[in-house]
XYZ file of C-alpha atoms in Angstrom:
80
model
C -29.176 -16.952 -8.385
C -29.667 -17.761 -4.837
C -25.978 -16.677 -3.778
C -25.422 -13.352 -1.966
C -21.890 -11.818 -1.486
C -21.526 -10.309 2.031
C -17.839 -9.635 1.706
C -14.934 -9.208 -0.355
C -11.236 -9.414 0.956
C -8.170 -8.793 -1.099
C -4.734 -9.436 0.215
C -1.740 -7.431 -1.603
C 1.354 -9.704 -2.624
C 4.462 -9.299 -0.846
C 7.491 -9.005 -3.318
C 10.892 -9.710 -2.541
C 12.449 -7.212 -0.012
C 8.830 -5.957 0.915
C 8.223 -6.089 4.595
C 4.572 -5.083 4.750
C 1.783 -4.664 2.197
C -1.876 -3.380 2.728
C -4.981 -3.384 0.766
C -7.940 -1.264 1.848
C -11.274 -1.775 0.120
C -14.994 -1.023 0.477
C -17.891 -3.061 -0.289
C -21.452 -2.753 0.787
C -20.674 0.197 2.889
C -18.104 -1.398 4.794
C -14.425 -0.839 4.908
C -12.234 -3.648 4.967
C -8.301 -3.319 5.993
C -5.705 -6.127 5.146
C -2.306 -6.144 6.305
C 0.363 -8.754 5.149
C 3.649 -8.925 6.464
C 6.823 -10.456 6.372
C 7.102 -12.614 9.665
C 10.736 -12.506 9.614
C 10.737 -8.631 9.772
C 7.600 -8.036 12.039
C 6.171 -10.061 14.751
C 2.446 -10.932 14.987
C 2.349 -8.500 17.826
C 4.227 -5.616 15.778
C 1.896 -6.117 12.869
C -1.214 -5.999 15.245
C -0.156 -2.820 16.873
C 0.584 -1.334 13.601
C -2.822 -2.109 12.286
C -4.537 -0.854 15.563
C -2.538 2.452 15.238
C -3.655 2.674 11.657
C -7.235 1.967 12.571
C -7.102 4.461 15.454
C -5.752 7.424 13.214
C -8.145 6.557 10.495
C -10.965 6.851 12.964
C -9.402 10.133 14.116
C -9.346 11.308 10.905
C -13.027 10.487 10.159
C -14.333 12.166 13.621
C -12.262 15.322 13.088
C -11.951 15.809 9.296
C -7.964 16.107 9.690
C -4.826 14.020 10.967
C -3.213 15.031 13.976
C 0.542 15.425 14.081
C 2.737 13.031 16.201
C 2.432 15.811 19.460
C -1.235 15.926 18.949
C -1.552 12.180 18.366
C 0.225 11.550 21.657
C -2.020 13.632 23.773
C -5.133 12.137 21.854
C -3.984 8.656 22.736
C -3.211 9.484 26.693
C -6.518 11.170 26.933
C -8.452 8.156 26.048
């Protein structure tokens, strides 16, 4: 047909007593990360901060081939 799928997103369900759920997938060479949270437990800003930290650590892993421990990560973040 004449339809092209450009992106697929999936959102993990929040079960009772679950505060956050993530789904990660790839399509067409692109990684898609979705975060769903319980707004009563995490504010919008807290969720955004968590997702930004996750993305930054994932980027660091991609660039260096390893995850930094918390002490190393603090120095990496302060240097940038």
